[in-house]
Coordinates of N, CA and C and ligand atoms in Angstrom, one line a residue:
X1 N 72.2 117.6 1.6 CA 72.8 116.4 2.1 C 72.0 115.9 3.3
X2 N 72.1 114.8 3.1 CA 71.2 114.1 4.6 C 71.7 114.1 5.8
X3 N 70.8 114.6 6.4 CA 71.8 114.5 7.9 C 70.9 113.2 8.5
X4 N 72.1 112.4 8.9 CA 71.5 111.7 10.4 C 71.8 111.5 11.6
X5 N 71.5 110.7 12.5 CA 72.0 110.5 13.7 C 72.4 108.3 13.7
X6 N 73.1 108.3 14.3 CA 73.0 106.7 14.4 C 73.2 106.6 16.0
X7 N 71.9 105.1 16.3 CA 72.1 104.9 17.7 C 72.3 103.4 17.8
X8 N 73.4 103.2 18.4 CA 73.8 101.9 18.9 C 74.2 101.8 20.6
X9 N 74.7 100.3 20.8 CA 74.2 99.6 22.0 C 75.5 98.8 22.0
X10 N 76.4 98.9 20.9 CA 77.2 97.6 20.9 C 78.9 98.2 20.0
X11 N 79.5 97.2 19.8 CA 80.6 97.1 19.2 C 80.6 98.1 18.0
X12 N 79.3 98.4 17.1 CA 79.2 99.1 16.0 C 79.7 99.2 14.9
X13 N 79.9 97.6 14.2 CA 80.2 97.6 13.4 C 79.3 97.5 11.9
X14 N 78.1 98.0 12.9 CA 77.0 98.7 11.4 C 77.8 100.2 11.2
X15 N 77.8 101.1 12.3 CA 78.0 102.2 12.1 C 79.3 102.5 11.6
X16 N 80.0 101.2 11.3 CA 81.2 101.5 10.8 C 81.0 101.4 9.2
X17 N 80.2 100.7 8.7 CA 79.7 100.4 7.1 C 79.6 101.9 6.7
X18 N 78.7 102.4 7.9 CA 78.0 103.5 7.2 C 79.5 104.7 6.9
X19 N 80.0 104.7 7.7 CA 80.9 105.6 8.4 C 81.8 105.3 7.0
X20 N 82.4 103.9 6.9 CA 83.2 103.7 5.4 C 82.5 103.8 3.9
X21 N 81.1 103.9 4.1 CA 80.0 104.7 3.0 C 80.1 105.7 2.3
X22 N 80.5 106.2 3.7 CA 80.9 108.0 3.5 C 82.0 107.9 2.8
X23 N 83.5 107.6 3.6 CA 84.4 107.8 3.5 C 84.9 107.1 2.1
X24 N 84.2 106.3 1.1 CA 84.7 106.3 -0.1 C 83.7 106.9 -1.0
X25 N 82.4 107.5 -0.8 CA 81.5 108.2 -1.6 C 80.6 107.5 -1.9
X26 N 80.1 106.3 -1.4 CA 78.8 105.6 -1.9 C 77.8 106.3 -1.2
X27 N 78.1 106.9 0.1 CA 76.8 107.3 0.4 C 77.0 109.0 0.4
X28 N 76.1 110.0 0.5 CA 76.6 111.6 0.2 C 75.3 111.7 1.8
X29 N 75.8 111.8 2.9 CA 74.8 111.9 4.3 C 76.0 112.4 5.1
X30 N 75.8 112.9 6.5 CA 76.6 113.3 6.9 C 76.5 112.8 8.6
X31 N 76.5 112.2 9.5 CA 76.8 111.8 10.8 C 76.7 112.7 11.7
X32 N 75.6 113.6 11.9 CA 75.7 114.5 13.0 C 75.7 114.5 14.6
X33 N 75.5 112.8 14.5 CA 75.7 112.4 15.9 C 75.7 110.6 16.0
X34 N 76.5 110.3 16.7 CA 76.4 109.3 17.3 C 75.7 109.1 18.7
X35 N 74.4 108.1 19.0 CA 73.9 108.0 20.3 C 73.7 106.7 21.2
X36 N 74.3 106.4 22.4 CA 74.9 105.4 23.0 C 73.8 105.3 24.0
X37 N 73.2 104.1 24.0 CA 72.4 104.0 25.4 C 73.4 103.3 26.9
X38 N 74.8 103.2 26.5 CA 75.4 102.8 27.5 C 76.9 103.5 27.2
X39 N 78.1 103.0 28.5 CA 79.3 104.0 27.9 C 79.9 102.4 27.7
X40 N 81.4 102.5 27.6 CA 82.5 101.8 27.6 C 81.9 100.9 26.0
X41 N 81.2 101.2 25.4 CA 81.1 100.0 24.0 C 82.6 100.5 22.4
X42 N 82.7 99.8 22.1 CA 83.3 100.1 20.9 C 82.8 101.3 19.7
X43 N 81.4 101.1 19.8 CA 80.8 101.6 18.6 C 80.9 103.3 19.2
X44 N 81.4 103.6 20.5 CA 81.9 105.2 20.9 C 83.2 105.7 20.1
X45 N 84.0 104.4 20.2 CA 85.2 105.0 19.7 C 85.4 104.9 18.5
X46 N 84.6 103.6 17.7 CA 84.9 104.4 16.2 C 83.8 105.9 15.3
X47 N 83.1 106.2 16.5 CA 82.5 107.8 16.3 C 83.6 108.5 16.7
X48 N 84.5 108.3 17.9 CA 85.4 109.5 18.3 C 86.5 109.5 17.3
X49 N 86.8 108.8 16.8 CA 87.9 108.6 15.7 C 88.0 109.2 14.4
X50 N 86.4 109.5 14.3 CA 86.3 110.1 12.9 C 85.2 111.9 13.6
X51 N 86.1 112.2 14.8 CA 85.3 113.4 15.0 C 83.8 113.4 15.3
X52 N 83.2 112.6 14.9 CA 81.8 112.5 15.1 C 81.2 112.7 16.9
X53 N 80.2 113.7 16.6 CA 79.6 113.7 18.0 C 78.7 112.9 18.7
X54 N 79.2 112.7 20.0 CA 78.7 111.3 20.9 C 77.6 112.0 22.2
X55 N 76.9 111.2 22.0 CA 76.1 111.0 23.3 C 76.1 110.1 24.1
X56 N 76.3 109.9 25.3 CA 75.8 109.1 26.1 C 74.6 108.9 27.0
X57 N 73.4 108.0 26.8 CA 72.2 108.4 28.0 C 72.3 107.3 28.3
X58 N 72.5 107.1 29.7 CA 72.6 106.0 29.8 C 71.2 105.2 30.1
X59 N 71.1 103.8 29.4 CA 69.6 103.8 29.8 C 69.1 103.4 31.1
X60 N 69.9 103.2 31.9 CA 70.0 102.8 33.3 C 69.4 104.2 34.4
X61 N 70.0 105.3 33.5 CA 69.5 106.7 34.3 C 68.1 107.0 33.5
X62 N 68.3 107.1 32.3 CA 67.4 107.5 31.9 C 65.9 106.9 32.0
X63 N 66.0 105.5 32.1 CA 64.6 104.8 31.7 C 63.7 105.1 31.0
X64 N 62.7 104.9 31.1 CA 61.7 105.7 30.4 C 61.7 107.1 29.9
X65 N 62.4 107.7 30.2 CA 62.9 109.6 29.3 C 63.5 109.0 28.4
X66 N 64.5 107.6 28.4 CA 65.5 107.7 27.2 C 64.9 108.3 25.7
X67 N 63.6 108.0 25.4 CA 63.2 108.4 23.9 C 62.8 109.9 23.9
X68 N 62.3 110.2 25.2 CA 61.9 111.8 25.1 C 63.2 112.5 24.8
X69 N 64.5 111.8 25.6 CA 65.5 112.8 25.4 C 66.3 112.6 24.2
X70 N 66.3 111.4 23.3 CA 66.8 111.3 22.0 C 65.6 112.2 21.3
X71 N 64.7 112.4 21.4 CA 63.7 113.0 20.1 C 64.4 114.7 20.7
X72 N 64.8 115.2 22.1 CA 64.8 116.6 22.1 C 66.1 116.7 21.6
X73 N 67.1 115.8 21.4 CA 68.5 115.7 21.3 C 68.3 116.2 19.6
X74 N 67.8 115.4 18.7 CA 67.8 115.1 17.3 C 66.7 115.9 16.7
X75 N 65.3 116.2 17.6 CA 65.1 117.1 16.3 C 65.2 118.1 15.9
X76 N 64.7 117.9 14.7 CA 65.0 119.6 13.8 C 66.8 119.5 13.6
X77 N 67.8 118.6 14.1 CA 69.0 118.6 13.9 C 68.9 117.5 12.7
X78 N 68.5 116.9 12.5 CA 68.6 115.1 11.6 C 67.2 115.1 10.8
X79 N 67.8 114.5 10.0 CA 66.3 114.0 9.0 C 66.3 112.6 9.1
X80 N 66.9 111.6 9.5 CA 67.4 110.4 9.6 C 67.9 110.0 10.8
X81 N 67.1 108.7 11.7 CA 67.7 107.9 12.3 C 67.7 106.7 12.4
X82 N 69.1 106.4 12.4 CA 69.3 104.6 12.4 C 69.8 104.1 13.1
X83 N 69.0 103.2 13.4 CA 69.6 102.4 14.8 C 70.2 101.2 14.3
X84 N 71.4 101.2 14.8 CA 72.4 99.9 14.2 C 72.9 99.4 15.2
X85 N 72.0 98.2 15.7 CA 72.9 97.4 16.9 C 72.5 98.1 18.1
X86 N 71.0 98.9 18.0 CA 70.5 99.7 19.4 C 69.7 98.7 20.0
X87 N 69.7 98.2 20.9 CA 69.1 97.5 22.1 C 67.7 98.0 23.0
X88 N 68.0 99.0 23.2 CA 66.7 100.1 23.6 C 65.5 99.9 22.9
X89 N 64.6 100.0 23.5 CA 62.9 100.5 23.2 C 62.9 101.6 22.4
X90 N 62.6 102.2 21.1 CA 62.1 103.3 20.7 C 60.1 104.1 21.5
X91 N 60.4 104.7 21.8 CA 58.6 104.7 22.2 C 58.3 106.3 22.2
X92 N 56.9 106.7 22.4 CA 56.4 107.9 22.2 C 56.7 109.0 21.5
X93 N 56.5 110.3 21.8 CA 56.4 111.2 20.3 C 57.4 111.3 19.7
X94 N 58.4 110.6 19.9 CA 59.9 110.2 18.9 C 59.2 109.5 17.7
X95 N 58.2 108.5 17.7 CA 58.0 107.7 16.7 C 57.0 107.9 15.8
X96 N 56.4 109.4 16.1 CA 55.2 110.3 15.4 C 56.2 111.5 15.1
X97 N 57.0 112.0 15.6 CA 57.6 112.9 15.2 C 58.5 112.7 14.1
X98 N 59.3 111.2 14.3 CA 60.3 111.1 13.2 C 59.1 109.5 12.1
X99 N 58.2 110.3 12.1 CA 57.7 108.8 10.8 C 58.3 108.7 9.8
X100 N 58.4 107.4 9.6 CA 59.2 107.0 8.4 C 60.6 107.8 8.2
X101 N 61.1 108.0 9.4 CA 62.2 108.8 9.6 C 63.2 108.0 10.6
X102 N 63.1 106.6 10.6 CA 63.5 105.8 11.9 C 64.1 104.5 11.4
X103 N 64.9 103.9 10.9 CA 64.9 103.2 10.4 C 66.0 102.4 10.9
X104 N 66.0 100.2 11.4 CA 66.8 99.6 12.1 C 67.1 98.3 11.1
X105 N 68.2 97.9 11.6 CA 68.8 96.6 10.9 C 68.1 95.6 12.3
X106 N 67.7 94.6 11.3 CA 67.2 93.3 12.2 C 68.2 92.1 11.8
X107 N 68.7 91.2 12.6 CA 69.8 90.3 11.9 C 68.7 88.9 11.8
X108 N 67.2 89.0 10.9 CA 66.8 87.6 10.5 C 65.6 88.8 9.2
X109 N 64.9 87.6 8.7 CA 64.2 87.7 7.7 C 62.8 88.1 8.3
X110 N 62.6 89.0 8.5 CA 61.4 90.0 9.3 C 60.4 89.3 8.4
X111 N 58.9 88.6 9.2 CA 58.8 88.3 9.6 C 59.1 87.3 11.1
X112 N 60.2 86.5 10.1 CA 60.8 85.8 11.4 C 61.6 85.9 12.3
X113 N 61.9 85.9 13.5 CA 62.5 85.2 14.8 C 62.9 86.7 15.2
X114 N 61.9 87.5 15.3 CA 62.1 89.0 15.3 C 60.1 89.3 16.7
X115 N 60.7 90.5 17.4 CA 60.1 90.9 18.6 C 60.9 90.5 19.6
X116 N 60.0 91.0 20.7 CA 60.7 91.2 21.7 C 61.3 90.3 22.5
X117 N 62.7 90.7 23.0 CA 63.7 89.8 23.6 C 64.4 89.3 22.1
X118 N 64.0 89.2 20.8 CA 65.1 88.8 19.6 C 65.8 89.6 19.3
X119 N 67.2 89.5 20.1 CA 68.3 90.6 19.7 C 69.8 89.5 19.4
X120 N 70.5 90.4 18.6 CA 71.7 89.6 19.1 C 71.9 87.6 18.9
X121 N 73.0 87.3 19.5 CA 73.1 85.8 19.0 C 71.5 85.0 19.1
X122 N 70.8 85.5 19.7 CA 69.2 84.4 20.0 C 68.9 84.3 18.9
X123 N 68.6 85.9 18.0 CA 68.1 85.3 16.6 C 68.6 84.0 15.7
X124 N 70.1 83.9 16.0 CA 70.2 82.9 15.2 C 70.5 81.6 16.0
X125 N 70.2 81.8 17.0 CA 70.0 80.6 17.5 C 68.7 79.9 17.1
X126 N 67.5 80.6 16.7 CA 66.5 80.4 17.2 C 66.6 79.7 15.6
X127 N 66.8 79.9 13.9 CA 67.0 80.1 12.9 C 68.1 78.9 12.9
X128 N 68.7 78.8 13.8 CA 69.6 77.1 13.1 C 68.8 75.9 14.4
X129 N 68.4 76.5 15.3 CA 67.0 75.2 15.6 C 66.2 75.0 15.1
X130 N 65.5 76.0 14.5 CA 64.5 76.1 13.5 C 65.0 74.9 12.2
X131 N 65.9 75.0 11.3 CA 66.5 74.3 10.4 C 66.0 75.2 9.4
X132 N 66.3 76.5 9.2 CA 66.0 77.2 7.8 C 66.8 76.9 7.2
X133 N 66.6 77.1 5.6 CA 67.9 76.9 4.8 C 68.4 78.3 4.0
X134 N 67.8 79.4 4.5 CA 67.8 80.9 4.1 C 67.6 81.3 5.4
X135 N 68.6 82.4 5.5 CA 68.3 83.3 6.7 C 69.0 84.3 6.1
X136 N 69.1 86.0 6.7 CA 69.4 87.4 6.6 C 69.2 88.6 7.2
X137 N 69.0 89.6 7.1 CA 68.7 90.8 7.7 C 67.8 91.7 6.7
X138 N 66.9 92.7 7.5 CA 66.4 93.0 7.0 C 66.1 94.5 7.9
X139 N 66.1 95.3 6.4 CA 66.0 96.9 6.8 C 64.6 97.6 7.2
X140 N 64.1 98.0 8.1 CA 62.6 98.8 8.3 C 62.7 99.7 8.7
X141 N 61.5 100.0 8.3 CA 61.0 101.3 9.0 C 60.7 101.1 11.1
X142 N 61.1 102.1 11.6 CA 60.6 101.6 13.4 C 59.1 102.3 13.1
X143 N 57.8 101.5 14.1 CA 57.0 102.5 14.0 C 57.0 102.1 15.5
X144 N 55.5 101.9 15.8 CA 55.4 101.7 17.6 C 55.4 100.7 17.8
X145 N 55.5 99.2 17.5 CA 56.0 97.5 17.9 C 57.2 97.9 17.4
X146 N 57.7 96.4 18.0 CA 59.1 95.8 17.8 C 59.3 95.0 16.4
X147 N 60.0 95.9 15.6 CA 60.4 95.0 14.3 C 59.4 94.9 13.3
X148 N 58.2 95.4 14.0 CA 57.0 95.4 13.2 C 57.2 97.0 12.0
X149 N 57.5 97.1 11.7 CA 57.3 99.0 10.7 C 57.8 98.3 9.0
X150 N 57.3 99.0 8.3 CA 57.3 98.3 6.7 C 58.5 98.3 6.7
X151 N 58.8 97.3 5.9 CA 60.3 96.4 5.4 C 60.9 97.2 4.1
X152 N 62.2 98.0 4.4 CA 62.8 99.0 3.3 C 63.5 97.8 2.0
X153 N 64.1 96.9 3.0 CA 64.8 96.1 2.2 C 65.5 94.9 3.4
X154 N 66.2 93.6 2.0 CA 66.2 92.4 2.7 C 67.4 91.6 2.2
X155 N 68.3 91.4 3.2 CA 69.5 90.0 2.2 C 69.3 89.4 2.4
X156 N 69.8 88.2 1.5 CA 69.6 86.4 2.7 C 71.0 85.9 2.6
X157 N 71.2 84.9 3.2 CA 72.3 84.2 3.4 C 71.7 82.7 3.3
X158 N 72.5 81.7 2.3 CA 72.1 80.6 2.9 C 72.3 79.7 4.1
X159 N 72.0 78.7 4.3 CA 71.8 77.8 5.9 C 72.3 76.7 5.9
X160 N 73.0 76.2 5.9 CA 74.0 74.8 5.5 C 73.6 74.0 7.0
X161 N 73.1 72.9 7.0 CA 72.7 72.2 8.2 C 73.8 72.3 9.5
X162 N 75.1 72.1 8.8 CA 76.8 72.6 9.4 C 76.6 73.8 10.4
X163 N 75.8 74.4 10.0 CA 76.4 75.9 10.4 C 75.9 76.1 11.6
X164 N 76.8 76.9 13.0 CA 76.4 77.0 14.2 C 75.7 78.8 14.2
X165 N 75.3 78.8 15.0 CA 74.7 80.0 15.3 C 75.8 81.4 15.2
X166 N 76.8 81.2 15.4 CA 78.1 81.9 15.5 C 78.7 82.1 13.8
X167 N 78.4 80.9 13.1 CA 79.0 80.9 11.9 C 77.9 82.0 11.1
X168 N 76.5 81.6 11.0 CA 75.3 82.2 11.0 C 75.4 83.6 10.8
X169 N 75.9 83.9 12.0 CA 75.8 85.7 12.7 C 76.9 86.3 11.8
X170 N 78.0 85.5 11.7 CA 78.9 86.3 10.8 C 78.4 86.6 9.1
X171 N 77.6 85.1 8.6 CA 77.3 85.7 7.6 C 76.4 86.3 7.1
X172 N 75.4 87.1 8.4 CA 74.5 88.0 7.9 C 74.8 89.1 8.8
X173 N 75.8 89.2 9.2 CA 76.1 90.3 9.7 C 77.1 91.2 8.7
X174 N 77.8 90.4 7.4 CA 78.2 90.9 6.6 C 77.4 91.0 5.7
X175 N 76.4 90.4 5.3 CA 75.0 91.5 4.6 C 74.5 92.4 5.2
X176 N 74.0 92.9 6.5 CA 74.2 94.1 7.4 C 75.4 95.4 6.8
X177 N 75.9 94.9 6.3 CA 76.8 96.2 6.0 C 76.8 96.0 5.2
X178 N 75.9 95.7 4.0 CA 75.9 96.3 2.7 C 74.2 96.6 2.6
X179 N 73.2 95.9 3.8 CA 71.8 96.5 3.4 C 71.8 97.9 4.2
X180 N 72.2 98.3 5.0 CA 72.3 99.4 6.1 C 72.2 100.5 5.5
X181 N 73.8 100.5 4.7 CA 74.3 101.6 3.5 C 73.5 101.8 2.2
X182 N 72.8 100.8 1.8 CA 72.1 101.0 0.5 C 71.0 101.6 1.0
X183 N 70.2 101.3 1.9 CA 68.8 101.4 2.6 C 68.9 103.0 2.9
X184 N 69.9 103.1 3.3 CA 70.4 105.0 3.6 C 70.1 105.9 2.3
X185 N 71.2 105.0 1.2 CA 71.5 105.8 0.4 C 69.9 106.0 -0.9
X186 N 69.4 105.0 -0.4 CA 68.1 105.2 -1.3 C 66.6 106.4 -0.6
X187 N 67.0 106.3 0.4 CA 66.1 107.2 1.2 C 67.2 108.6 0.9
X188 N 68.6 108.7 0.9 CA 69.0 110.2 0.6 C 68.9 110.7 -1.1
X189 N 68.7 109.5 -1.7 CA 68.1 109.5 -3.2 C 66.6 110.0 -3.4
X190 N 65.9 110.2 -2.1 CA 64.7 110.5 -2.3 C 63.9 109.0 -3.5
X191 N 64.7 108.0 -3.2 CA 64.4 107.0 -3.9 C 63.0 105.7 -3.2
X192 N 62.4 106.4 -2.2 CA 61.4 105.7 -1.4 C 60.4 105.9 -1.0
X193 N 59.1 104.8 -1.5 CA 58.0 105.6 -1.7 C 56.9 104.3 -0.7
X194 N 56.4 105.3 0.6 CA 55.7 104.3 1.7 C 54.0 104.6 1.5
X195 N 53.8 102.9 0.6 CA 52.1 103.0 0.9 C 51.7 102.1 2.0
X196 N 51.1 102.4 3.0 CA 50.9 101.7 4.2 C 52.2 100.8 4.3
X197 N 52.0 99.2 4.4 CA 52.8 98.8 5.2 C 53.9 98.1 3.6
X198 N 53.6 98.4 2.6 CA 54.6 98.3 1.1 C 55.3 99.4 1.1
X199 N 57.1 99.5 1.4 CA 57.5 100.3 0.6 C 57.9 100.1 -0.8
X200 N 58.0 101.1 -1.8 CA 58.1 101.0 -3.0 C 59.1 101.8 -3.5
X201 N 60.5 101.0 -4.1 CA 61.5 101.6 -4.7 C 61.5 102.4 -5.9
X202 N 61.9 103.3 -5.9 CA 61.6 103.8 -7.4 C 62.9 104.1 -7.7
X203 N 62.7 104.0 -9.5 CA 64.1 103.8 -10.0 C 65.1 105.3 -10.4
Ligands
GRF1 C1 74.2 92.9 15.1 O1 74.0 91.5 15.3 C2 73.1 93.5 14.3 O2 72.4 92.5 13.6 C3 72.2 94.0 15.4 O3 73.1 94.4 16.4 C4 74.2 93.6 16.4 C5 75.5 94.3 16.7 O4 75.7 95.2 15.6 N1 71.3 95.0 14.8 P1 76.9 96.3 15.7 O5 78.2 95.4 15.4 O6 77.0 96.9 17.0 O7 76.6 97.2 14.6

């Protein structure tokens, strides 16, 4: 069974997809830890609720160690980490240690409106100034840039001129919880196969 870890930043209602993955059988992985770069968020308590083990580092103390001390936390414990809604830098031998073992939800269509400082409501802000008429989320690999590691998988949502940035976020934030879970479940399928920067599904 797959073990992973999930690291979030926020409300967690990726980690909640995953978490109801489990709990009706679409996904067969197991949640060995939940990891928090800050305290007081939501996405703590629905880990405490289903037993799941929590961390807190805060990244205020930690700074710079934060990645050293997630890589000594997780490895050899996890074959899998997903960052859902993490905010934090991933950096140094965390991202050689866990290759192609790191894997985040972006809320736009990677290439676009994606690097640094694009988190959260900006992406779609940036995507209904823009005037796209497709926008979504998209699953990767982390390597050492931001947002930059090959693309596992991708939703879209359409873009109605109407739509505010708020309206936007809710509907690719509910593709977010169905690419998250699939993206998991194809890597615990041993269903993914990375040639340089193409991954390739196999059936
Ligand atoms: C979401 O916008 C997601 O796109 C991004 O982080 C935000 C919060 O996610 N990755 P969550 O509700 O904390 O899972």
């Amino acid at each position: 069974m797959l073990k992973i870890a999930v690291l979030i930043s926020g409300g967690g209602t990726n980690l909640q997809s995953i978490i109801d993955s489990i709990d009706c059988g679409y996904l067969n992985c197991s949640i060995e830890a939940v990891v928090a770069d800050r305290d007081n968020i939501y996405g703590i308590e629905r880990a405490k609720k289903k037993n799941i083990k929590t961390y807190i580092l805060d990244r205020k103390l930690y700074k710079n160690n934060l990645s050293n001390k997630i890589c000594e936390l997780l490895e050899g414990k996890v074959d899998l980490i997903v960052l859902a809604g993490w905010l934090s830098i991933l950096q140094g031998d965390i991202i050689k240690k866990f290759k192609n073992s790191i894997i985040n939800i972006h809320p736009s269509l990677i290439p676009s409106f994606c690097g640094n400082g694009m988190y959260g409501i900006k992406v779609h802000e940036k995507a209904i100034e823009y005037g796209v008429k497709v926008s979504g989320c998209t699953v990767h690999f982390v390597d050492e840039g931001t947002d930059t590691g090959a693309i596992i998988l991708q939703k879209t949502v359409s873009v109605s001129h109407m739509d505010t940035a708020e309206i936007l976020q809710k509907k690719v934030l509910k593709e977010e919880h169905n690419a998250l879970p699939e993206a998991i479940k194809l890597i615990s399928e041993n269903k993914i196969k990375v040639e340089n920067r193409k991954v390739i599904i196999l059936n």
